Amino acid sequence: MGSPSSLSPPEVPMQLHVGGEEQNRHCTDHIELFRQESYFAYLFGVQEPGFYGAIDVASGDSILFAPRLPADYAVWLGEIKPSAYFKESYMVSSVYYTDEIAKVLNQQYRGPGKPLLYLLHGLNTDSNNFSKPADFEGIDNFETDLNALHPILTECRVLKSAFELAVIQFANDISSEAHVEVYNLEPCPSCRVMRKTKVGMKEYQLESMFLHHTYMYGGCRHCSYTCICATGSNSSVLHYGHAAAPNDRIFEDGDMALLDMGAEYHFYGSDITCSFPVNGKFTDDQSLIYNVSTVTYLWIYAVLLAHDAVISNMRPGVSWVDMHILAERTILESLKKGNLLLGYACCSTFPSHFLILLDLIMISSRLPDFKRDVDAMVQERIGAVFIPHGLGHLLGIDTHDPGGYLKGAERPKEPGLKSLRTSRELLEGMVITVEPGCYFIDALLIPAMENVQTSKFFNRHEISRFRGFGGVRIESDVYVSCDGCVNMTKCPRAIKDIEAVMAGAPWPIKTTTIPSSSSST
């Protein structure tokens, strides 16, 4: 049987701190599938639970401490591997058992007084949780520092090495391929699996297709996060797919789908969102929100062009806050051109198609007024009504990779901007998601339309047509290069390409060459 994937998972040489422990499901003996603690994975690449590790700062020697397993482990869980296996697999200087930590570290230290241990402890600015510092029997015989290591190691994770970029690229390639697999309506000629999205399916069937493809052909046992497979009004629920909203709606003709799914390969993730009509054809209203005018099909700014405008402006030194505002402004301009937003006096009793034509005719002669109106919307934070989340986040071993806010940095406090997961200037070697969206969320729209200060911007009649529409998000993973950026995601984005792929046209995933990064992380 021919394979529907042209990709081959790359070989990854495995490369410590306290590793993660297996967790049982509540009070049962069912052990959840283990995934290593991310800082530990970054330093050592260890897949197994229960390990500790140390790096001698002076010599660079690395030491792994493996759990001493009971004899019956070999009966129930397989071979008990010798220390030599872990030394070779993870390329460390030496391997001991966890009950030898205090003795080994004391032997490693040759100076006066107590040995000093730098322990990983610090705040994750996305979760507001603290990393767990290592603890072991005999730690009282050591001096410990809980402050120095976390910011240094976090900043190391911000800048990706060439090897890290290659692994992230593969995660993007197989995930992009799986997204295309999901929304190709025609049978795949080279495999038995029927690649199709069609009216009457359940959302979780799209999730299932994605998970199957990335595991079957990419070896990706883990997903970077819980899959969001939202259709219809569910696509305005930003983190849909959780236990209380489990991707279980039957989608209908005319629905838009918003699929936010990314595979994880050897700890490194991808984070990709595609939006498309489930029946394979965009309606005029869907096109307006996605990227074109409802009457003339002129290309105007909306979600796709916000996405493209940001990527075309990304380079080292650029402020991420400025990029978010650029995306907001682009979407606001589109909504104004589509007559959903108002900025100057117009008669709301005119038919909507007349108003749109009038607006398009008048724009060229009213550019100063148009810019002034959009400036006022940005000032009043109208953009946050339609895009309440941040533009994107750092990506790596975690979907929301740490390092978004340096110590002492303040988060913006304005609506929309306060949701930004980073306010930093871009640096060469960063990988960051670009994910503008436009959503119709009653919990945000109604208060804004009833507010004395902001109600004047909204065309209630036109917006009422989109109530229940849901939303659109387009998300790509982008590497910041020395003089620009590289889009690592390879999904069809233009309407003509999406409609063609959904009608059965091929969408080959071509290999991307990542420029060498100056980072040696």
Short mmCIF file of C-alpha atoms in Angstrom, two decimals:
data_model
loop_
_atom_site.label_atom_id
_atom_site.label_comp_id
_atom_site.label_asym_id
_atom_site.label_seq_id
_atom_site.Cartn_x
_atom_site.Cartn_y
_atom_site.Cartn_z
CA MET A 1 0.00 0.00 0.00
CA GLY A 2 1.38 3.40 -0.93
CA SER A 3 1.84 5.88 1.89
CA PRO A 4 -0.21 9.12 1.86
CA SER A 5 2.77 10.89 3.43
CA SER A 6 6.04 11.76 1.74
CA LEU A 7 7.63 12.65 5.08
CA SER A 8 10.08 10.58 7.10
CA PRO A 9 10.59 11.30 10.82
CA PRO A 10 14.20 12.45 11.33
CA GLU A 11 16.52 10.62 13.68
CA VAL A 12 16.83 12.53 16.97
CA PRO A 13 19.90 11.93 19.17
CA MET A 14 18.74 12.03 22.78
CA GLN A 15 20.52 14.34 25.11
CA LEU A 16 19.20 17.10 33.50
CA HIS A 17 17.21 18.88 37.58
CA VAL A 18 14.27 16.77 38.54
CA GLY A 19 12.28 14.96 35.89
CA GLY A 20 8.58 14.31 35.89
CA GLU A 21 6.78 11.51 37.70
CA GLU A 22 4.03 9.29 36.37
CA GLN A 23 0.54 10.22 37.54
CA ASN A 24 -2.36 7.91 38.33
CA ARG A 25 -5.88 8.74 37.26
CA HIS A 26 -7.35 10.05 40.50
CA CYS A 27 -7.49 7.17 43.05
CA THR A 28 -7.19 4.35 40.53
CA ASP A 29 -4.20 2.26 39.48
CA HIS A 30 -4.52 3.48 35.89
CA ILE A 31 -1.31 5.31 34.98
CA GLU A 32 -1.76 8.19 32.57
CA LEU A 33 0.51 8.32 29.53
CA PHE A 34 3.69 10.03 30.75
CA ARG A 35 5.20 13.10 29.13
CA GLN A 36 8.47 14.47 30.49
CA GLU A 37 8.77 17.79 32.35
CA SER A 38 9.77 20.33 29.74
CA TYR A 39 12.95 21.83 31.23
CA PHE A 40 14.21 18.32 31.94
CA ALA A 41 13.41 17.28 28.37
CA TYR A 42 15.23 20.38 27.08
CA LEU A 43 18.44 19.54 28.95
CA PHE A 44 18.54 15.76 28.72
CA GLY A 45 15.87 14.43 26.34
CA VAL A 46 14.97 11.70 28.82
CA GLN A 47 11.67 10.03 28.01
CA GLU A 48 11.31 7.88 31.13
CA PRO A 49 9.83 9.08 34.45
CA GLY A 50 11.53 9.29 37.83
CA PHE A 51 14.96 10.59 36.76
CA TYR A 52 17.13 13.34 38.24
CA GLY A 53 20.03 15.03 36.57
CA ALA A 54 22.91 17.39 37.23
CA ILE A 55 25.33 19.44 35.17
CA ASP A 56 28.70 20.44 36.62
CA VAL A 57 28.98 24.12 35.68
CA ALA A 58 32.78 24.11 35.94
CA SER A 59 33.51 21.03 33.83
CA GLY A 60 30.34 20.66 31.77
CA ASP A 61 29.99 17.04 32.88
CA SER A 62 26.42 15.79 32.86
CA ILE A 63 25.09 13.17 35.24
CA LEU A 64 21.85 11.21 35.10
CA PHE A 65 20.28 9.54 38.12
CA ALA A 66 17.92 6.72 37.19
CA PRO A 67 15.34 5.18 39.52
CA ARG A 68 16.39 1.82 40.97
CA LEU A 69 13.59 -0.42 39.70
CA PRO A 70 12.23 -3.49 41.52
CA ALA A 71 12.81 -6.94 40.04
CA ASP A 72 9.16 -7.48 39.10
CA TYR A 73 9.34 -4.44 36.79
CA ALA A 74 10.81 -6.87 34.24
CA VAL A 75 7.66 -9.02 34.48
CA TRP A 76 5.09 -6.28 34.02
CA LEU A 77 6.81 -3.44 32.18
CA GLY A 78 9.76 -4.92 30.33
CA GLU A 79 13.52 -5.09 30.49
CA ILE A 80 15.32 -3.23 33.27
CA LYS A 81 17.89 -1.33 31.28
CA PRO A 82 21.46 -1.01 32.60
CA SER A 83 23.18 2.31 33.31
CA ALA A 84 25.23 1.92 30.15
CA TYR A 85 22.04 2.08 28.07
CA PHE A 86 21.07 5.47 29.47
CA LYS A 87 24.63 6.81 29.18
CA GLU A 88 24.74 5.92 25.51
CA SER A 89 21.15 6.88 24.68
CA TYR A 90 21.22 10.30 26.34
CA MET A 91 24.94 11.01 25.78
CA VAL A 92 25.73 11.99 29.35
CA SER A 93 29.05 11.72 31.16
CA SER A 94 27.87 9.23 33.77
CA VAL A 95 24.77 7.49 35.16
CA TYR A 96 23.96 6.56 38.76
CA TYR A 97 20.84 5.73 40.76
CA THR A 98 18.60 8.28 42.49
CA ASP A 99 19.45 6.86 45.91
CA GLU A 100 23.08 7.87 45.23
CA ILE A 101 22.48 11.57 44.48
CA ALA A 102 23.93 13.03 47.70
CA LYS A 103 27.01 10.77 47.64
CA VAL A 104 27.80 11.36 43.96
CA LEU A 105 27.36 15.15 44.11
CA ASN A 106 29.60 15.37 47.16
CA GLN A 107 32.25 13.34 45.36
CA GLN A 108 31.93 15.58 42.29
CA TYR A 109 32.57 18.68 44.42
CA ARG A 110 36.18 19.31 45.41
CA GLY A 111 36.04 22.75 47.01
CA PRO A 112 35.79 23.97 50.61
CA GLY A 113 32.50 24.15 52.54
CA LYS A 114 29.17 22.83 51.32
CA PRO A 115 28.64 22.22 47.60
CA LEU A 116 26.33 24.75 45.91
CA LEU A 117 23.35 23.46 43.91
CA TYR A 118 21.46 25.67 41.48
CA LEU A 119 17.88 24.44 41.56
CA LEU A 120 15.23 25.24 38.97
CA HIS A 121 12.52 27.40 40.53
CA GLY A 122 10.66 30.22 38.85
CA LEU A 123 7.36 31.55 37.58
CA ASN A 124 5.77 30.48 34.33
CA THR A 125 4.11 33.70 33.14
CA ASP A 126 1.49 31.83 31.09
CA SER A 127 0.20 29.54 33.84
CA ASN A 128 1.27 31.59 36.90
CA ASN A 129 2.59 28.32 38.31
CA PHE A 130 6.10 27.79 39.66
CA SER A 131 8.50 25.10 38.50
CA LYS A 132 9.24 22.43 41.10
CA PRO A 133 12.81 22.50 42.46
CA ALA A 134 14.63 19.21 42.91
CA ASP A 135 14.46 17.61 46.36
CA PHE A 136 16.21 14.47 47.54
CA GLU A 137 17.36 12.79 50.73
CA GLY A 138 20.48 14.59 52.00
CA ILE A 139 19.80 17.95 50.32
CA ASP A 140 20.25 19.68 53.70
CA ASN A 141 23.97 19.03 53.34
CA PHE A 142 24.15 21.36 50.33
CA GLU A 143 23.88 25.09 49.77
CA THR A 144 21.05 25.83 47.35
CA ASP A 145 20.22 28.73 45.03
CA LEU A 146 16.61 28.99 43.86
CA ASN A 147 16.88 32.22 41.89
CA ALA A 148 19.71 32.18 39.38
CA LEU A 149 18.97 29.19 37.15
CA HIS A 150 15.37 29.69 36.00
CA PRO A 151 15.75 33.00 34.09
CA ILE A 152 18.96 31.82 32.41
CA LEU A 153 17.55 28.48 31.30
CA THR A 154 14.28 30.07 30.21
CA GLU A 155 16.11 32.53 27.98
CA CYS A 156 18.09 29.65 26.49
CA ARG A 157 14.78 28.06 25.51
CA VAL A 158 13.62 31.26 23.79
CA LEU A 159 16.29 31.03 21.07
CA LYS A 160 16.20 27.83 19.06
CA SER A 161 19.24 25.98 17.72
CA ALA A 162 19.38 24.63 14.17
CA PHE A 163 18.62 21.15 15.50
CA GLU A 164 15.57 22.38 17.44
CA LEU A 165 14.34 24.21 14.36
CA ALA A 166 14.62 21.04 12.29
CA VAL A 167 12.48 19.09 14.77
CA ILE A 168 9.88 21.90 14.99
CA GLN A 169 9.83 21.99 11.19
CA PHE A 170 9.03 18.28 11.02
CA ALA A 171 6.23 18.72 13.58
CA ASN A 172 4.89 21.49 11.33
CA ASP A 173 5.26 19.44 8.17
CA ILE A 174 3.38 16.40 9.45
CA SER A 175 0.73 18.60 11.10
CA SER A 176 0.25 20.67 7.95
CA GLU A 177 -0.11 17.47 5.97
CA ALA A 178 -2.67 16.16 8.48
CA HIS A 179 -4.71 19.37 8.29
CA VAL A 180 -4.87 18.99 4.52
CA GLU A 181 -5.84 15.35 5.01
CA VAL A 182 -8.78 16.54 7.11
CA TYR A 183 -10.24 19.00 4.65
CA ASN A 184 -9.69 17.23 1.35
CA LEU A 185 -13.15 16.09 0.29
CA GLU A 186 -11.99 13.55 -2.29
CA PRO A 187 -10.63 10.04 -1.72
CA CYS A 188 -6.87 9.78 -1.55
CA PRO A 189 -5.74 7.76 -4.58
CA SER A 190 -2.69 6.32 -2.82
CA CYS A 191 -4.24 5.00 0.38
CA ARG A 192 -7.30 3.29 1.79
CA VAL A 193 -8.27 6.15 4.04
CA MET A 194 -10.99 8.41 2.64
CA ARG A 195 -9.93 11.98 3.25
CA LYS A 196 -13.10 13.98 3.55
CA THR A 197 -14.93 16.60 5.53
CA LYS A 198 -18.60 16.64 4.76
CA VAL A 199 -21.86 17.89 6.19
CA GLY A 200 -23.34 15.60 8.84
CA MET A 201 -20.07 14.48 10.40
CA LYS A 202 -19.16 14.99 14.05
CA GLU A 203 -16.39 17.37 15.04
CA TYR A 204 -14.46 14.61 16.79
CA GLN A 205 -14.16 12.74 13.49
CA LEU A 206 -11.95 15.57 12.22
CA GLU A 207 -9.87 15.30 15.39
CA SER A 208 -9.58 11.56 14.86
CA MET A 209 -8.31 11.99 11.28
CA PHE A 210 -5.64 14.43 12.44
CA LEU A 211 -4.45 12.25 15.33
CA HIS A 212 -4.34 9.17 13.12
CA HIS A 213 -2.28 10.84 10.40
CA THR A 214 0.30 12.42 12.69
CA TYR A 215 0.79 9.20 14.69
CA MET A 216 0.60 6.75 11.79
CA TYR A 217 2.93 8.63 9.46
CA GLY A 218 4.86 10.93 11.78
CA GLY A 219 5.37 8.85 14.92
CA CYS A 220 3.76 11.63 16.98
CA ARG A 221 2.24 9.92 20.01
CA HIS A 222 1.55 13.22 21.75
CA CYS A 223 -0.36 16.27 20.64
CA SER A 224 0.96 19.70 21.61
CA TYR A 225 -2.41 20.51 23.25
CA THR A 226 -6.04 19.39 23.26
CA CYS A 227 -7.42 19.56 19.72
CA ILE A 228 -9.94 22.32 18.99
CA CYS A 229 -12.38 21.13 16.31
CA ALA A 230 -15.04 23.81 16.33
CA THR A 231 -17.82 24.30 13.79
CA GLY A 232 -20.63 26.83 13.52
CA SER A 233 -21.05 28.99 16.61
CA ASN A 234 -18.56 26.79 18.50
CA SER A 235 -15.77 28.44 16.52
CA SER A 236 -16.17 31.58 18.64
CA VAL A 237 -15.26 29.57 21.78
CA LEU A 238 -11.56 30.29 21.97
CA HIS A 239 -10.53 27.12 23.83
CA TYR A 240 -13.28 24.79 22.64
CA GLY A 241 -12.61 21.04 22.83
CA HIS A 242 -12.28 20.68 26.62
CA ALA A 243 -14.21 18.10 28.66
CA ALA A 244 -17.33 20.27 28.91
CA ALA A 245 -17.30 21.01 25.16
CA PRO A 246 -15.75 17.87 23.69
CA ASN A 247 -15.75 18.36 19.90
CA ASP A 248 -19.08 16.53 19.58
CA ARG A 249 -21.35 18.76 17.47
CA ILE A 250 -22.77 17.51 14.16
CA PHE A 251 -21.87 20.19 11.65
CA GLU A 252 -24.27 21.49 9.05
CA ASP A 253 -24.27 22.88 5.55
CA GLY A 254 -23.07 26.49 5.63
CA ASP A 255 -20.95 26.06 8.77
CA MET A 256 -17.40 27.30 9.05
CA ALA A 257 -14.90 24.97 10.72
CA LEU A 258 -12.05 26.23 12.88
CA LEU A 259 -9.50 23.49 13.48
CA ASP A 260 -6.65 24.26 15.89
CA MET A 261 -4.45 21.17 16.09
CA GLY A 262 -0.72 20.52 16.32
CA ALA A 263 1.41 17.40 16.71
CA GLU A 264 4.39 17.05 19.03
CA TYR A 265 7.54 15.27 17.86
CA HIS A 266 10.32 14.38 20.33
CA PHE A 267 8.94 16.96 22.79
CA TYR A 268 8.82 19.82 20.26
CA GLY A 269 5.44 21.06 19.18
CA SER A 270 3.50 22.73 16.41
CA ASP A 271 0.39 24.91 16.70
CA ILE A 272 -1.67 25.34 13.53
CA THR A 273 -5.16 26.68 12.92
CA CYS A 274 -7.10 26.39 9.68
CA SER A 275 -10.56 27.83 8.99
CA PHE A 276 -12.70 26.65 6.09
CA PRO A 277 -16.34 26.01 5.09
CA VAL A 278 -17.39 22.42 5.76
CA ASN A 279 -19.14 22.16 2.39
CA GLY A 280 -16.03 23.25 0.50
CA LYS A 281 -17.29 26.63 -0.73
CA PHE A 282 -17.05 30.04 0.96
CA THR A 283 -20.20 32.14 1.10
CA ASP A 284 -19.97 35.90 0.63
CA ASP A 285 -20.24 36.55 4.38
CA GLN A 286 -17.62 33.95 5.20
CA SER A 287 -15.36 35.50 2.58
CA LEU A 288 -15.77 38.93 4.16
CA ILE A 289 -14.52 37.72 7.51
CA TYR A 290 -11.86 35.55 5.89
CA ASN A 291 -10.48 38.01 3.38
CA VAL A 292 -12.68 39.50 0.62
CA SER A 293 -15.46 42.04 0.09
CA THR A 294 -19.03 40.76 -0.03
CA VAL A 295 -19.95 42.57 -3.24
CA THR A 296 -16.93 43.05 -5.46
CA TYR A 297 -14.58 40.34 -4.18
CA LEU A 298 -11.82 42.92 -3.96
CA TRP A 299 -8.95 41.74 -1.78
CA ILE A 300 -9.18 43.73 1.40
CA TYR A 301 -7.74 43.33 4.85
CA ALA A 302 -9.31 40.74 7.14
CA VAL A 303 -7.99 37.71 8.99
CA LEU A 304 -5.85 36.33 6.17
CA LEU A 305 -4.36 39.68 5.30
CA ALA A 306 -3.81 40.43 8.99
CA HIS A 307 -1.88 37.16 9.16
CA ASP A 308 0.11 38.02 6.03
CA ALA A 309 0.69 41.65 7.06
CA VAL A 310 2.23 40.57 10.36
CA ILE A 311 4.50 37.97 8.77
CA SER A 312 5.70 40.44 6.14
CA ASN A 313 6.70 42.88 8.92
CA MET A 314 8.40 40.41 11.27
CA ARG A 315 12.15 40.73 11.80
CA PRO A 316 14.55 41.11 14.74
CA GLY A 317 13.90 44.27 16.75
CA VAL A 318 10.19 44.54 15.92
CA SER A 319 7.82 44.94 18.91
CA TRP A 320 5.29 42.14 19.30
CA VAL A 321 2.82 44.64 20.75
CA ASP A 322 3.11 46.62 17.52
CA MET A 323 2.46 43.46 15.53
CA HIS A 324 -0.71 42.76 17.54
CA ILE A 325 -1.95 46.30 16.89
CA LEU A 326 -1.15 45.90 13.18
CA ALA A 327 -3.31 42.74 13.07
CA GLU A 328 -6.10 44.49 14.96
CA ARG A 329 -6.01 47.50 12.68
CA THR A 330 -6.08 45.29 9.58
CA ILE A 331 -9.18 43.46 10.80
CA LEU A 332 -10.92 46.69 11.85
CA GLU A 333 -10.30 48.20 8.40
CA SER A 334 -11.89 45.15 6.81
CA LEU A 335 -14.93 45.24 9.10
CA LYS A 336 -15.37 48.92 8.36
CA LYS A 337 -15.14 48.37 4.62
CA GLY A 338 -17.70 45.60 5.02
CA ASN A 339 -19.97 48.05 6.88
CA LEU A 340 -20.02 46.14 10.16
CA LEU A 341 -18.24 49.05 11.80
CA LEU A 342 -18.98 52.73 11.34
CA GLY A 343 -16.79 55.76 11.71
CA TYR A 344 -18.58 58.66 10.12
CA ALA A 345 -22.22 59.58 9.76
CA CYS A 346 -24.17 57.28 7.50
CA CYS A 347 -27.81 56.44 7.25
CA SER A 348 -28.35 52.99 8.72
CA THR A 349 -31.70 52.75 6.97
CA PHE A 350 -30.00 52.24 3.60
CA PRO A 351 -29.80 48.62 2.37
CA SER A 352 -26.53 46.96 3.38
CA HIS A 353 -25.40 46.29 -0.20
CA PHE A 354 -25.90 49.98 -1.04
CA LEU A 355 -23.89 51.02 1.99
CA ILE A 356 -21.01 48.71 1.11
CA LEU A 357 -20.87 50.01 -2.46
CA LEU A 358 -21.12 53.58 -1.20
CA ASP A 359 -18.34 52.94 1.29
CA LEU A 360 -16.04 51.43 -1.34
CA ILE A 361 -16.68 54.35 -3.73
CA MET A 362 -16.06 56.95 -1.04
CA ILE A 363 -12.98 55.38 0.55
CA SER A 364 -10.54 56.74 -2.03
CA SER A 365 -11.78 60.29 -1.48
CA ARG A 366 -12.02 59.94 2.30
CA LEU A 367 -8.73 58.23 3.18
CA PRO A 368 -7.85 60.76 5.91
CA ASP A 369 -11.30 60.25 7.47
CA PHE A 370 -11.00 56.47 7.10
CA LYS A 371 -7.65 56.42 8.88
CA ARG A 372 -8.98 58.75 11.59
CA ASP A 373 -11.95 56.45 12.15
CA VAL A 374 -9.79 53.34 12.47
CA ASP A 375 -7.38 55.23 14.75
CA ALA A 376 -10.34 56.03 17.00
CA MET A 377 -11.40 52.37 17.04
CA VAL A 378 -7.90 51.29 18.01
CA GLN A 379 -7.82 53.93 20.75
CA GLU A 380 -11.17 52.71 22.13
CA ARG A 381 -9.94 49.10 21.92
CA ILE A 382 -12.72 48.00 19.56
CA GLY A 383 -10.31 45.45 18.15
CA ALA A 384 -10.43 43.54 21.45
CA VAL A 385 -14.15 42.92 20.89
CA PHE A 386 -13.35 40.88 17.78
CA ILE A 387 -9.90 39.51 18.70
CA PRO A 388 -9.78 39.19 22.50
CA HIS A 389 -6.72 36.92 22.56
CA GLY A 390 -3.12 37.84 21.92
CA LEU A 391 -1.62 37.65 18.44
CA GLY A 392 0.62 34.69 19.28
CA HIS A 393 3.08 33.05 21.66
CA LEU A 394 6.54 31.54 21.77
CA LEU A 395 6.60 27.90 20.66
CA GLY A 396 9.01 25.07 21.40
CA ILE A 397 8.97 22.20 23.87
CA ASP A 398 5.79 23.74 25.27
CA THR A 399 2.98 25.07 23.13
CA HIS A 400 3.17 28.24 25.21
CA ASP A 401 6.93 28.23 25.59
CA PRO A 402 8.28 30.27 28.52
CA GLY A 403 10.18 33.55 28.26
CA GLY A 404 7.38 35.78 27.05
CA TYR A 405 7.91 38.27 29.88
CA LEU A 406 11.35 38.99 31.24
CA LYS A 407 11.70 39.54 34.97
CA GLY A 408 10.35 42.98 35.86
CA ALA A 409 8.47 43.42 32.60
CA GLU A 410 4.87 44.61 32.97
CA ARG A 411 1.97 43.23 31.01
CA PRO A 412 -0.11 45.71 29.05
CA LYS A 413 -3.37 46.47 30.85
CA GLU A 414 -5.64 47.43 27.95
CA PRO A 415 -8.33 45.01 26.64
CA GLY A 416 -6.87 42.61 24.12
CA LEU A 417 -3.30 43.68 24.77
CA LYS A 418 -3.47 42.29 28.32
CA SER A 419 -3.95 38.84 26.76
CA LEU A 420 -0.60 38.99 24.98
CA ARG A 421 1.66 36.12 26.06
CA THR A 422 4.70 38.23 25.26
CA SER A 423 5.40 41.93 24.81
CA ARG A 424 9.02 41.47 23.77
CA GLU A 425 10.88 42.63 20.72
CA LEU A 426 11.55 39.80 18.29
CA LEU A 427 14.97 38.12 18.34
CA GLU A 428 16.66 35.98 15.73
CA GLY A 429 16.08 32.35 16.70
CA MET A 430 12.62 32.80 18.20
CA VAL A 431 9.76 30.64 17.00
CA ILE A 432 6.43 32.36 17.55
CA THR A 433 2.87 31.75 16.39
CA VAL A 434 0.99 34.28 14.28
CA GLU A 435 -2.72 33.70 14.89
CA PRO A 436 -5.05 36.62 14.22
CA GLY A 437 -8.76 35.91 14.41
CA CYS A 438 -12.16 37.52 14.16
CA TYR A 439 -15.00 36.25 16.35
CA PHE A 440 -18.59 37.20 17.07
CA ILE A 441 -18.88 36.63 20.83
CA ASP A 442 -22.06 37.93 22.44
CA ALA A 443 -20.36 38.27 25.82
CA LEU A 444 -18.11 40.93 24.24
CA LEU A 445 -20.32 42.38 21.50
CA ILE A 446 -23.38 43.20 23.59
CA PRO A 447 -21.58 45.24 26.29
CA ALA A 448 -19.58 47.10 23.62
CA MET A 449 -22.71 47.93 21.61
CA GLU A 450 -24.48 49.15 24.76
CA ASN A 451 -21.57 51.24 26.01
CA VAL A 452 -22.08 54.97 25.46
CA GLN A 453 -18.45 55.48 24.46
CA THR A 454 -18.22 52.65 21.94
CA SER A 455 -21.75 52.01 20.63
CA LYS A 456 -21.30 54.55 17.83
CA PHE A 457 -18.81 52.29 16.06
CA PHE A 458 -21.17 49.35 15.54
CA ASN A 459 -23.67 48.81 12.72
CA ARG A 460 -26.15 46.73 14.72
CA HIS A 461 -28.14 45.67 11.67
CA GLU A 462 -25.13 44.24 9.85
CA ILE A 463 -23.59 42.67 12.96
CA SER A 464 -26.89 40.92 13.74
CA ARG A 465 -26.42 38.88 10.55
CA PHE A 466 -23.23 37.43 11.97
CA ARG A 467 -24.56 36.51 15.41
CA GLY A 468 -24.04 32.77 15.67
CA PHE A 469 -21.50 32.83 12.81
CA GLY A 470 -18.70 31.83 15.19
CA GLY A 471 -15.26 32.93 14.16
CA VAL A 472 -12.21 32.55 11.96
CA ARG A 473 -8.60 32.08 13.05
CA ILE A 474 -5.54 31.49 10.89
CA GLU A 475 -2.42 30.35 12.72
CA SER A 476 1.08 29.65 11.48
CA ASP A 477 4.36 28.94 13.27
CA VAL A 478 7.05 31.42 12.27
CA TYR A 479 10.81 31.39 12.78
CA VAL A 480 12.50 34.77 13.15
CA SER A 481 15.58 34.83 10.91
CA CYS A 482 18.45 37.33 10.78
CA ASP A 483 16.66 39.69 8.39
CA GLY A 484 13.01 38.58 8.36
CA CYS A 485 11.19 35.37 9.10
CA VAL A 486 10.29 31.92 7.74
CA ASN A 487 6.75 30.54 7.85
CA MET A 488 7.18 26.91 8.94
CA THR A 489 3.51 26.01 8.38
CA LYS A 490 2.42 24.73 4.97
CA CYS A 491 -1.36 24.79 4.78
CA PRO A 492 -3.42 26.32 1.98
CA ARG A 493 -4.58 29.78 3.07
CA ALA A 494 -6.02 31.63 0.05
CA ILE A 495 -9.71 30.97 -0.62
CA LYS A 496 -9.01 29.63 -4.11
CA ASP A 497 -6.43 27.18 -2.73
CA ILE A 498 -8.70 25.97 0.08
CA GLU A 499 -11.61 25.42 -2.29
CA ALA A 500 -9.34 23.61 -4.74
CA VAL A 501 -7.87 21.30 -2.08
CA MET A 502 -11.34 20.54 -0.73
CA ALA A 503 -12.38 19.59 -4.25
CA GLY A 504 -9.51 17.10 -4.48
CA ALA A 505 -6.56 19.10 -5.80
CA PRO A 506 -3.14 17.99 -4.49
CA TRP A 507 -1.31 20.07 -1.94
CA PRO A 508 2.28 18.80 -1.81
CA ILE A 509 4.25 19.46 1.35
CA LYS A 510 7.65 20.66 0.19
CA THR A 511 10.72 20.56 2.40
CA THR A 512 11.65 23.90 3.97
CA THR A 513 15.30 24.75 4.53
CA ILE A 514 15.72 26.65 7.77
CA PRO A 515 18.54 29.22 7.65
CA SER A 516 21.31 28.62 10.16
CA SER A 517 20.56 30.23 13.49
CA SER A 518 23.25 32.19 15.31
CA SER A 519 22.03 30.55 18.52
CA SER A 520 23.95 27.60 19.85
CA THR A 521 21.28 26.59 22.37
#
